PDB file of C-alpha atoms in Angstrom:
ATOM      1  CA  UNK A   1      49.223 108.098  40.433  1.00  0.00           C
ATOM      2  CA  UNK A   2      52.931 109.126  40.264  1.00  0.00           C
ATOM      3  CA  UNK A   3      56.078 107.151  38.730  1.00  0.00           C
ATOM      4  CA  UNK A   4      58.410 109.459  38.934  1.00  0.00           C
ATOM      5  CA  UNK A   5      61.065 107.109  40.439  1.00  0.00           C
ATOM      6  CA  UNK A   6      62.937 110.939  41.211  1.00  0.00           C
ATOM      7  CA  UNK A   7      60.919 110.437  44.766  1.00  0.00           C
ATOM      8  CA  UNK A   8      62.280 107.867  45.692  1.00  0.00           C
ATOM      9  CA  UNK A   9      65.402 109.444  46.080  1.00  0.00           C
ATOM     10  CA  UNK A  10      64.978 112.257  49.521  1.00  0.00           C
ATOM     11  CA  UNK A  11      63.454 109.172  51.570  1.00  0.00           C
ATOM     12  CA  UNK A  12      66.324 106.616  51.304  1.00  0.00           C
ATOM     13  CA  UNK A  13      68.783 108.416  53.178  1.00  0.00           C
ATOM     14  CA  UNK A  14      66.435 108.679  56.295  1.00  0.00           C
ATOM     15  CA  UNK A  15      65.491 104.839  55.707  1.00  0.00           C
ATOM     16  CA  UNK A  16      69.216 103.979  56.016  1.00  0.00           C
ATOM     17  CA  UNK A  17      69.413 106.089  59.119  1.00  0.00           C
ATOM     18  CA  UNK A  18      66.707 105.093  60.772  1.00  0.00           C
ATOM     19  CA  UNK A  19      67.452 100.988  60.433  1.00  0.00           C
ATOM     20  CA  UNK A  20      71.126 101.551  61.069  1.00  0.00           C
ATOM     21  CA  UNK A  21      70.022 103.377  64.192  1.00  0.00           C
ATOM     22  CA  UNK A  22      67.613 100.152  65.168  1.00  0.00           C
ATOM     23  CA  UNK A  23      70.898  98.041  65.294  1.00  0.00           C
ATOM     24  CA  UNK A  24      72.334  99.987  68.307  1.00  0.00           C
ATOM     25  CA  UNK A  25      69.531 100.182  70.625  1.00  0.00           C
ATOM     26  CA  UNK A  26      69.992  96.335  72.055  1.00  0.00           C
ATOM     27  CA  UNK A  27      67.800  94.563  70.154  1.00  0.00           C
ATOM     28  CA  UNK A  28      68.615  91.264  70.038  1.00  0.00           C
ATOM     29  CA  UNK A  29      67.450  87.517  69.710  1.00  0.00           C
ATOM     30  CA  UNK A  30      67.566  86.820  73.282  1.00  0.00           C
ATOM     31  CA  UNK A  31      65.006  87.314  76.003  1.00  0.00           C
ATOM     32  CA  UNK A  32      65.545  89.813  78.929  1.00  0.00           C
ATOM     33  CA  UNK A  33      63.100  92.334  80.579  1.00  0.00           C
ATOM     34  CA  UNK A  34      64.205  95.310  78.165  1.00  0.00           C
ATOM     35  CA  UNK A  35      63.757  93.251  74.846  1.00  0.00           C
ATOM     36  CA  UNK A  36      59.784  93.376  74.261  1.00  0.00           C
ATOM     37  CA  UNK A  37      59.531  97.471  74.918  1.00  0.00           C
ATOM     38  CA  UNK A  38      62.725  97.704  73.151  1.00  0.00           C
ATOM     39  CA  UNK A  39      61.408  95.672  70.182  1.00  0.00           C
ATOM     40  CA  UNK A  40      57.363  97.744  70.931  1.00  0.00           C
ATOM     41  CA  UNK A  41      59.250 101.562  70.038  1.00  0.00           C
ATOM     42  CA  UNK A  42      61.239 100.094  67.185  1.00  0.00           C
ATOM     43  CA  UNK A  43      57.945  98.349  65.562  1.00  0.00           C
ATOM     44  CA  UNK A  44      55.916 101.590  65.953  1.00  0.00           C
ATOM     45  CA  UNK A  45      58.878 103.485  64.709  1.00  0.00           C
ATOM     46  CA  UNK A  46      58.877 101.028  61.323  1.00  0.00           C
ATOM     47  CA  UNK A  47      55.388 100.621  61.333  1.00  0.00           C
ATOM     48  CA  UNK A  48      54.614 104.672  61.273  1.00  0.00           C
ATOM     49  CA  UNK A  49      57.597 105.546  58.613  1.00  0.00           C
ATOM     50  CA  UNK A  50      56.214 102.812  56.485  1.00  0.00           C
ATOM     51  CA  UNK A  51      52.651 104.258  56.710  1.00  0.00           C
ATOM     52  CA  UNK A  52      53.223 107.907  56.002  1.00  0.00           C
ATOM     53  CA  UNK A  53      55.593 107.149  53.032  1.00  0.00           C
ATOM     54  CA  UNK A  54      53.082 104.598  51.379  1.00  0.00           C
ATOM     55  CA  UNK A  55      50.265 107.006  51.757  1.00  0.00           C
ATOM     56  CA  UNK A  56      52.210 109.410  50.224  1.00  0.00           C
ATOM     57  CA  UNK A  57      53.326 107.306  47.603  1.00  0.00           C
ATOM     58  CA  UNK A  58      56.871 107.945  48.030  1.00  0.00           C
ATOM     59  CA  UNK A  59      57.438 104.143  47.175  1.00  0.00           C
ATOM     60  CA  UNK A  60      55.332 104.428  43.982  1.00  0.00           C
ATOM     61  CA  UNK A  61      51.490 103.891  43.608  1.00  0.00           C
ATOM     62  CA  UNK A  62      48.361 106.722  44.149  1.00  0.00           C
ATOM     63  CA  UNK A  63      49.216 109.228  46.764  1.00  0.00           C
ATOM     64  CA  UNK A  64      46.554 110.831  49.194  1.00  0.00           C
ATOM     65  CA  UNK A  65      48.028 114.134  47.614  1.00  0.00           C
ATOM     66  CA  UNK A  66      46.906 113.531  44.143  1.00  0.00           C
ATOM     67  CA  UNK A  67      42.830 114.080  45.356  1.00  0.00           C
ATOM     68  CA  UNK A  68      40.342 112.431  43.136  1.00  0.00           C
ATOM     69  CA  UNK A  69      42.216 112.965  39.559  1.00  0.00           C
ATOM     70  CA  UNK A  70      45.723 111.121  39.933  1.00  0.00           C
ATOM     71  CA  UNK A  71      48.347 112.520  37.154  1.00  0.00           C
ATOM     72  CA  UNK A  72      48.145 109.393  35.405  1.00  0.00           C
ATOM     73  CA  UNK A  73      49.469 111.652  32.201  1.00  0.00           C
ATOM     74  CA  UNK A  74      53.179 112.453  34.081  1.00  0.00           C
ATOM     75  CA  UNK A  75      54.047 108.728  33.548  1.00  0.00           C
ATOM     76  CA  UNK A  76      55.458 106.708  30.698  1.00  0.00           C
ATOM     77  CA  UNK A  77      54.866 106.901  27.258  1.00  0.00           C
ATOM     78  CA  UNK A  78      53.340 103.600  27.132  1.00  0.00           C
ATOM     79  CA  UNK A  79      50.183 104.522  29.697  1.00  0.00           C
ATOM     80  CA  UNK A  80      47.112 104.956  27.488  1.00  0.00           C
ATOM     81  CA  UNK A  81      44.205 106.215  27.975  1.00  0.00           C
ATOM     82  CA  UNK A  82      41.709 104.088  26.776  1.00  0.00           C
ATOM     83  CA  UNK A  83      38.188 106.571  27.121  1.00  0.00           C
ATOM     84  CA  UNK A  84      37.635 110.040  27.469  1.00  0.00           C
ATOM     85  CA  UNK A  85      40.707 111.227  29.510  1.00  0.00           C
ATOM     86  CA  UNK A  86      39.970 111.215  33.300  1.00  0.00           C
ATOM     87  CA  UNK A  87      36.381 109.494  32.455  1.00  0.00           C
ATOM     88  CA  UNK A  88      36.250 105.737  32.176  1.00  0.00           C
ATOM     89  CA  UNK A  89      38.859 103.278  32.263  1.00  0.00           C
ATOM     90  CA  UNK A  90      43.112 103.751  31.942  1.00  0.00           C
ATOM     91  CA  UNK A  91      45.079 100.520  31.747  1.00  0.00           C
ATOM     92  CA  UNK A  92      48.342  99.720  31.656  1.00  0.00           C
ATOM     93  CA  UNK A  93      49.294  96.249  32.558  1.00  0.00           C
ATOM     94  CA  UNK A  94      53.129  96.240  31.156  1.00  0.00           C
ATOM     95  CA  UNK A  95      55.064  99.170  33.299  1.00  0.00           C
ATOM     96  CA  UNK A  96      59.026  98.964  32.771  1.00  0.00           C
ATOM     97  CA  UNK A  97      60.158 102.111  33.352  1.00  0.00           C
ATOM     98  CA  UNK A  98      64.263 102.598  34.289  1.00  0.00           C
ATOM     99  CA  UNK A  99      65.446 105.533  36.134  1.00  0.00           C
ATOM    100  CA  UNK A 100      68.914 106.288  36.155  1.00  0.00           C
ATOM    101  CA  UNK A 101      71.098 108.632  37.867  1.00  0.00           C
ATOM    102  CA  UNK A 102      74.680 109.390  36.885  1.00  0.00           C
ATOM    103  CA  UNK A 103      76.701 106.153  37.703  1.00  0.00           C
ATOM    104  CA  UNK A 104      75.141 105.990  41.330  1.00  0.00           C
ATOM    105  CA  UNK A 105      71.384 105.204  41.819  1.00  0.00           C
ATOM    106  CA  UNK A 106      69.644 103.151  39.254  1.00  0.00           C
ATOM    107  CA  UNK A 107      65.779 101.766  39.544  1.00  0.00           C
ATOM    108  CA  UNK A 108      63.777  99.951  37.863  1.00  0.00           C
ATOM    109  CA  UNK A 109      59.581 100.199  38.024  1.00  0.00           C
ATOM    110  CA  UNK A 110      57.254  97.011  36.554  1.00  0.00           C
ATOM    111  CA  UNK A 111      53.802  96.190  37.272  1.00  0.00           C
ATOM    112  CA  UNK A 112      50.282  97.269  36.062  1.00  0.00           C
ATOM    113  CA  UNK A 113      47.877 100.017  36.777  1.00  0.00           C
ATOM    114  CA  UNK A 114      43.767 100.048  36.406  1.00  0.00           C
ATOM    115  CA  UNK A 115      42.230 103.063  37.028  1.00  0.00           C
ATOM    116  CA  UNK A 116      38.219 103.431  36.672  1.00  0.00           C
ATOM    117  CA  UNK A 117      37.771 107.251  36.916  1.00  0.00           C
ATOM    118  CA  UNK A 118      33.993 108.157  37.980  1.00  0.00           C
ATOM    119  CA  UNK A 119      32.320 111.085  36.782  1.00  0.00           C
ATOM    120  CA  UNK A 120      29.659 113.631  36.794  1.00  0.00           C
ATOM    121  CA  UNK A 121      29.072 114.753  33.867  1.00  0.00           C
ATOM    122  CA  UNK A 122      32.044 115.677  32.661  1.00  0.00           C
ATOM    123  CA  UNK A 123      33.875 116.413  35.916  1.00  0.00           C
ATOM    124  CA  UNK A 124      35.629 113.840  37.510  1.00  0.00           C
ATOM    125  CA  UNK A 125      34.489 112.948  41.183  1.00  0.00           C
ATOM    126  CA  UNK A 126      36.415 109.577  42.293  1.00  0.00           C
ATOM    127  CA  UNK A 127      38.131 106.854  40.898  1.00  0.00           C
ATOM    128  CA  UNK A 128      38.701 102.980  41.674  1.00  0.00           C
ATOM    129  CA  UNK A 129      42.125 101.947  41.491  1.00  0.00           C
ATOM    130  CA  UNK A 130      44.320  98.898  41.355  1.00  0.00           C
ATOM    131  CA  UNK A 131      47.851  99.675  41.615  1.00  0.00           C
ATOM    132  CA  UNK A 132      50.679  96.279  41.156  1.00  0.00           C
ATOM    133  CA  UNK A 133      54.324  98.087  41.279  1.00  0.00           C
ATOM    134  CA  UNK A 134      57.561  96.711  42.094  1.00  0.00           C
ATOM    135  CA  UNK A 135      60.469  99.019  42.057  1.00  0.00           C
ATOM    136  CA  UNK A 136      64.086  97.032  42.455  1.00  0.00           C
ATOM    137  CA  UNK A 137      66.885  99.541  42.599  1.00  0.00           C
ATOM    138  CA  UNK A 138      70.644 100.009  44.130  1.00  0.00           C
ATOM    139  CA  UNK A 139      72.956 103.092  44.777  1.00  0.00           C
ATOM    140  CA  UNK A 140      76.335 103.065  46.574  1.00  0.00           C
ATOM    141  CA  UNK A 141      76.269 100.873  49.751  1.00  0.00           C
ATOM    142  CA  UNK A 142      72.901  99.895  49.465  1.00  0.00           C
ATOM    143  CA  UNK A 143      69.859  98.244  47.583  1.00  0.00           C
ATOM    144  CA  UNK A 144      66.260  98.102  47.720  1.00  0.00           C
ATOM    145  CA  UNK A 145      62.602  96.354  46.380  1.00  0.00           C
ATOM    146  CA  UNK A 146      59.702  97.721  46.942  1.00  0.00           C
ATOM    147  CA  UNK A 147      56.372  96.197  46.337  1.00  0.00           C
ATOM    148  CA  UNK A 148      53.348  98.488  46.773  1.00  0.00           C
ATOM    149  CA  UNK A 149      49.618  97.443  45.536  1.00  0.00           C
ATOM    150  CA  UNK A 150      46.411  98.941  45.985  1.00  0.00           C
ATOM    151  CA  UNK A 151      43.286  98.733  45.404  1.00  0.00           C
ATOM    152  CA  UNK A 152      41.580 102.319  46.496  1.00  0.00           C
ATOM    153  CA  UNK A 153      38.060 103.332  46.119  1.00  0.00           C
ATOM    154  CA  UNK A 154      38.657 107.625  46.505  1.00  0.00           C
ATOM    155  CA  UNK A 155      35.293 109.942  46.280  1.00  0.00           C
ATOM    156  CA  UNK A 156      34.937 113.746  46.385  1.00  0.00           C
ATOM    157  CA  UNK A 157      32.710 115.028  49.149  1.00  0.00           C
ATOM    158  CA  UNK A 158      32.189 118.310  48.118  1.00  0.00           C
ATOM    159  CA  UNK A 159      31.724 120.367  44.767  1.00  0.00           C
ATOM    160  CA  UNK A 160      35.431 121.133  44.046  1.00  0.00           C
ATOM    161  CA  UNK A 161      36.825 117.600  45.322  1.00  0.00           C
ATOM    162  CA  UNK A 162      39.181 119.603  47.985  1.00  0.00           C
ATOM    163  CA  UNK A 163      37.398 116.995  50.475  1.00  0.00           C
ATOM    164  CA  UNK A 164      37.290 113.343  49.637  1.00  0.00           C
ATOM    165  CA  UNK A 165      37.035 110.187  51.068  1.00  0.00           C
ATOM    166  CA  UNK A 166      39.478 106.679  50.976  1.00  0.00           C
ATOM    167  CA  UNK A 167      38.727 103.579  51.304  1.00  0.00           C
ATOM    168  CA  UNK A 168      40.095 100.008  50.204  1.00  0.00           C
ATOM    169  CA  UNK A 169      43.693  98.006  51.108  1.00  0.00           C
ATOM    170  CA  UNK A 170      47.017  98.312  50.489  1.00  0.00           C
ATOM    171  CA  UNK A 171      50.336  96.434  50.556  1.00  0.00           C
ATOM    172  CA  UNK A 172      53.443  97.803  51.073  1.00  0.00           C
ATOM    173  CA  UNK A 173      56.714  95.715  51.480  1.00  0.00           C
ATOM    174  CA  UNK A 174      60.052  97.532  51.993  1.00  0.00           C
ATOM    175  CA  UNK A 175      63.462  95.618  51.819  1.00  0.00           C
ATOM    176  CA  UNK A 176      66.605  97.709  52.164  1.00  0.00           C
ATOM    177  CA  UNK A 177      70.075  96.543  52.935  1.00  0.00           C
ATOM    178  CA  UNK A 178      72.848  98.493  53.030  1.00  0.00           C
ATOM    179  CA  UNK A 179      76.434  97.299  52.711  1.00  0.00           C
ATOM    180  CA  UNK A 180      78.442 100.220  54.408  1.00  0.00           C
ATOM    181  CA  UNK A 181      76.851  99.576  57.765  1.00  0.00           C
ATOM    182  CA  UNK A 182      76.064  95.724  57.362  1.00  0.00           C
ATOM    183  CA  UNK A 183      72.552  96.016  57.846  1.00  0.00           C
ATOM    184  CA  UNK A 184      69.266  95.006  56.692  1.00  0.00           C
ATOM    185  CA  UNK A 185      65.188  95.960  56.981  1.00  0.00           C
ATOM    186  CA  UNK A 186      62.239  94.176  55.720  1.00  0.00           C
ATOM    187  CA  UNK A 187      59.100  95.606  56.249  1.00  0.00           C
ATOM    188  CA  UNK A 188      55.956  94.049  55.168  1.00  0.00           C
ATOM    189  CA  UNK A 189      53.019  95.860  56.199  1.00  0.00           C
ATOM    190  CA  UNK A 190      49.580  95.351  55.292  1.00  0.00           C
ATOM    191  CA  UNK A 191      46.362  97.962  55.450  1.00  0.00           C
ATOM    192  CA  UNK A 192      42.573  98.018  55.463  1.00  0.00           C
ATOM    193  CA  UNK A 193      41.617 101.637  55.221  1.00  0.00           C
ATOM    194  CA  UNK A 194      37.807 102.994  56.053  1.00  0.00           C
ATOM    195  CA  UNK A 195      36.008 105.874  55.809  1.00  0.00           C
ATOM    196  CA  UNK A 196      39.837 107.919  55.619  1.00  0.00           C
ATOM    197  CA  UNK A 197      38.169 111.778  55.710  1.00  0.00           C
ATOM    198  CA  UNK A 198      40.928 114.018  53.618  1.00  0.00           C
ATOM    199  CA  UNK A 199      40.853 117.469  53.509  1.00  0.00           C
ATOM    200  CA  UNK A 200      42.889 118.805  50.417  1.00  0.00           C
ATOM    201  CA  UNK A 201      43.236 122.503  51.670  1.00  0.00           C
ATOM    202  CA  UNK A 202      44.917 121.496  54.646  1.00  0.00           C
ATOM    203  CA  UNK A 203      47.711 119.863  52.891  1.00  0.00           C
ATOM    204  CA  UNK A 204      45.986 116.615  52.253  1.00  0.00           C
ATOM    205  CA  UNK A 205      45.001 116.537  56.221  1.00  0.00           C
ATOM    206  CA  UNK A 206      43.487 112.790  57.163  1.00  0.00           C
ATOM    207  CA  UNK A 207      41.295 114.363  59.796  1.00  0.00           C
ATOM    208  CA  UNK A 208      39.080 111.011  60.434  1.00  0.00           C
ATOM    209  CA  UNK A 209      39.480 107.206  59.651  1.00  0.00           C
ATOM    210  CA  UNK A 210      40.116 104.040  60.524  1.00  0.00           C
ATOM    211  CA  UNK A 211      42.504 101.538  59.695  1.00  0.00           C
ATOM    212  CA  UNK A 212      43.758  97.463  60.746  1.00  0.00           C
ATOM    213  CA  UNK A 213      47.068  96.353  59.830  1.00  0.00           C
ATOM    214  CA  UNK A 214      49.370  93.410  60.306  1.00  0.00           C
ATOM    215  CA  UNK A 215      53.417  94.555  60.524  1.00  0.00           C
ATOM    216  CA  UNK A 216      55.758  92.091  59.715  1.00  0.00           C
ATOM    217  CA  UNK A 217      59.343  93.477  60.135  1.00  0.00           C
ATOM    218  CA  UNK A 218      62.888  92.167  60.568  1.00  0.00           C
ATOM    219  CA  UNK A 219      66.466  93.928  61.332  1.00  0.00           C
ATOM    220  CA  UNK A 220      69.388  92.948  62.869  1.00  0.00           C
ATOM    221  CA  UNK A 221      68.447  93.515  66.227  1.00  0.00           C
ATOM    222  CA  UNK A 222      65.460  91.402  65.678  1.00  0.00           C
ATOM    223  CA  UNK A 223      62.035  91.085  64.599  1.00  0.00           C
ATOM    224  CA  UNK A 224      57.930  91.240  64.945  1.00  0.00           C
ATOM    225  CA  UNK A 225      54.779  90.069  63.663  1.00  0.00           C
ATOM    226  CA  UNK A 226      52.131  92.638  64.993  1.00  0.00           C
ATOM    227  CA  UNK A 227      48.804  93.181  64.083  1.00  0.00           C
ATOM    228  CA  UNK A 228      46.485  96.303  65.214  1.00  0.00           C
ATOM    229  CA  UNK A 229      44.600  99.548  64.528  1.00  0.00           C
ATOM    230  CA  UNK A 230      45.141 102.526  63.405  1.00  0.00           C
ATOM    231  CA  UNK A 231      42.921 105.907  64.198  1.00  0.00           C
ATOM    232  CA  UNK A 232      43.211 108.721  62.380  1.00  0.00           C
ATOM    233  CA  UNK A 233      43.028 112.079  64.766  1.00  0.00           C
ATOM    234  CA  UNK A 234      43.727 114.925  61.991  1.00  0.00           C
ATOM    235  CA  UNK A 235      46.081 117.711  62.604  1.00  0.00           C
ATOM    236  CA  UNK A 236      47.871 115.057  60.763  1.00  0.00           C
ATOM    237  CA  UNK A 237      48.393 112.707  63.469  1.00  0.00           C
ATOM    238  CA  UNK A 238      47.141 108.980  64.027  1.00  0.00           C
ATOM    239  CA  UNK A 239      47.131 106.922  67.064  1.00  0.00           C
ATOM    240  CA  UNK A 240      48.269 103.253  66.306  1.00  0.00           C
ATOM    241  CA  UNK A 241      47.567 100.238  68.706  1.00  0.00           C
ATOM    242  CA  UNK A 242      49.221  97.088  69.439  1.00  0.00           C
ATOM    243  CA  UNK A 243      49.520  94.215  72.200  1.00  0.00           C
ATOM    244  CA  UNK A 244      47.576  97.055  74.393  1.00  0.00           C
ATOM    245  CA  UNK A 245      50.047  99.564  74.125  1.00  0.00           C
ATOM    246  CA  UNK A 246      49.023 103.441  71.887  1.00  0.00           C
ATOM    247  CA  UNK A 247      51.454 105.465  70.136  1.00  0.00           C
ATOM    248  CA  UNK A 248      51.020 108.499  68.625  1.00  0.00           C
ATOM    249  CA  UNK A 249      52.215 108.668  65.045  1.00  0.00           C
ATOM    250  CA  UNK A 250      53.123 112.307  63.329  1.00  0.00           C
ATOM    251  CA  UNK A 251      51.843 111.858  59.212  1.00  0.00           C
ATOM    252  CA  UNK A 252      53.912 114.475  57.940  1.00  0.00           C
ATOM    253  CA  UNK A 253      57.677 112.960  59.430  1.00  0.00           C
ATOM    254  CA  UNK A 254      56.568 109.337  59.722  1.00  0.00           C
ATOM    255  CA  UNK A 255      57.367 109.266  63.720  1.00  0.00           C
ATOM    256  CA  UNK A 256      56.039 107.610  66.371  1.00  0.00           C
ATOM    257  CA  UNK A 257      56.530 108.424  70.259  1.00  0.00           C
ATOM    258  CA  UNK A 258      54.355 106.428  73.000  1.00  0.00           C
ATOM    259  CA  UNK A 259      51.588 108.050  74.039  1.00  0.00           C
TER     260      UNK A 259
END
């Protein structure tokens, strides 16, 4: 698990494109025969950004790149291990840690962490998680709150752990507003994950997996309340459905185009 709040930082320029681009493609309140495919791309689009970034943990929480042994020793001074490092139990129910850059972007991180690391012999193989993080933060033109929690059960597959498997839910809520352009997202998605196949040598590949979710979003252009599934194809792609419609989701930009 990674707290570096320095990630945060690449992803909220292309958040503030992205929803500032949703506000010129005619969404709106009112009902007319372009509004619901309209209203379909720019879900998906939300919907797949949100999933590739929380899966990376680019808005805090365990990332599918960490594998089975999260770096739960690059956070604050106040994370303790409370067993045999990377065997047994880590805890840390108090997280307050404040990044600050220059005079521009400044973020704070609270919540807790439990971590139950599983191993074999001395080797770590797995680990069940519960992640609670809320990171609150503004920079010029814009703010943002993020609440991510998890609760992942990860397991190696094979003798050196490049393989694993994922399984459990997660929350990830995503509120950005941004000043300079006079507009808003909220994105509140929630995920079941099972049976998520990763391969580590392939860049953290999700090459099989299943997943339901319920999207609630809102812009200016409007809003949705979806809920669906989610199949992961590998090649790191995914095809998400909802209302009867596919799209095809790309892992590595966050993307999705119909299919």
């Amino acid at each position: 698990m990674k707290l570096n709040l320095r990630s945060i930082l690449p992803l909220l320029a292309g958040v503030a494109v992205l929803y500032s681009a949703c506000t010129k493609t005619g969404v709106n309140s009112k009902s007319d025969s372009s509004t619901t495919k309209v209203s379909d791309n720019v879900a998906s689009s939300a919907i797949a950004d949100n999933l590739a970034k929380s899966l990376a943990g680019s808005f805090g929480g365990a990332s599918v790149n960490d594998g089975v042994t999260p770096s739960t020793n690059a956070t604050s001074s106040k994370l303790k291990v409370q067993s045999t490092y990377s065997c047994g139990f880590y805890v840390d129910t108090s997280l307050n840690v404040v990044f600050n850059q220059g005079d521009t972007l400044k973020a704070t991180k609270t919540g807790g962490t439990k971590y139950y690391f599983v191993c074999d012999g001395n080797k770590t193989v797995g680990y069940d998680s519960v992640d609670s993080l809320n990171t609150v933060g503004s920079g010029p033109g814009y703010s943002f709150v993020y609440n991510i929690v998890q609760k992942y059960k990860v397991r190696g597959l094979n003798t050196n752990n490049s393989n694993f498997s994922l399984d459990g839910p997660m929350k990830a809520y995503i509120d950005n507003e941004y000043t300079k352009y006079k507009t808003f997202s909220r994105v509140h998605n929630t995920y079941t994950f099972t049976n998520l196949y990763v391969h580590g040598d392939d860049n953290f590949d999700i090459t099989s997996g299943t997943a339901t979710f319920r999207s609630e979003g809102k812009t200016n252009g409007g809003g949705w309340d979806y809920s669906g599934t989610i199949v992961f194809l590998g090649n790191h792609k995914a095809k998400l459905t909802f209302l009867n419609k596919i799209f095809l989701i790309d892992l590595i930009t966050g993307t999705a185009t119909p299919a």
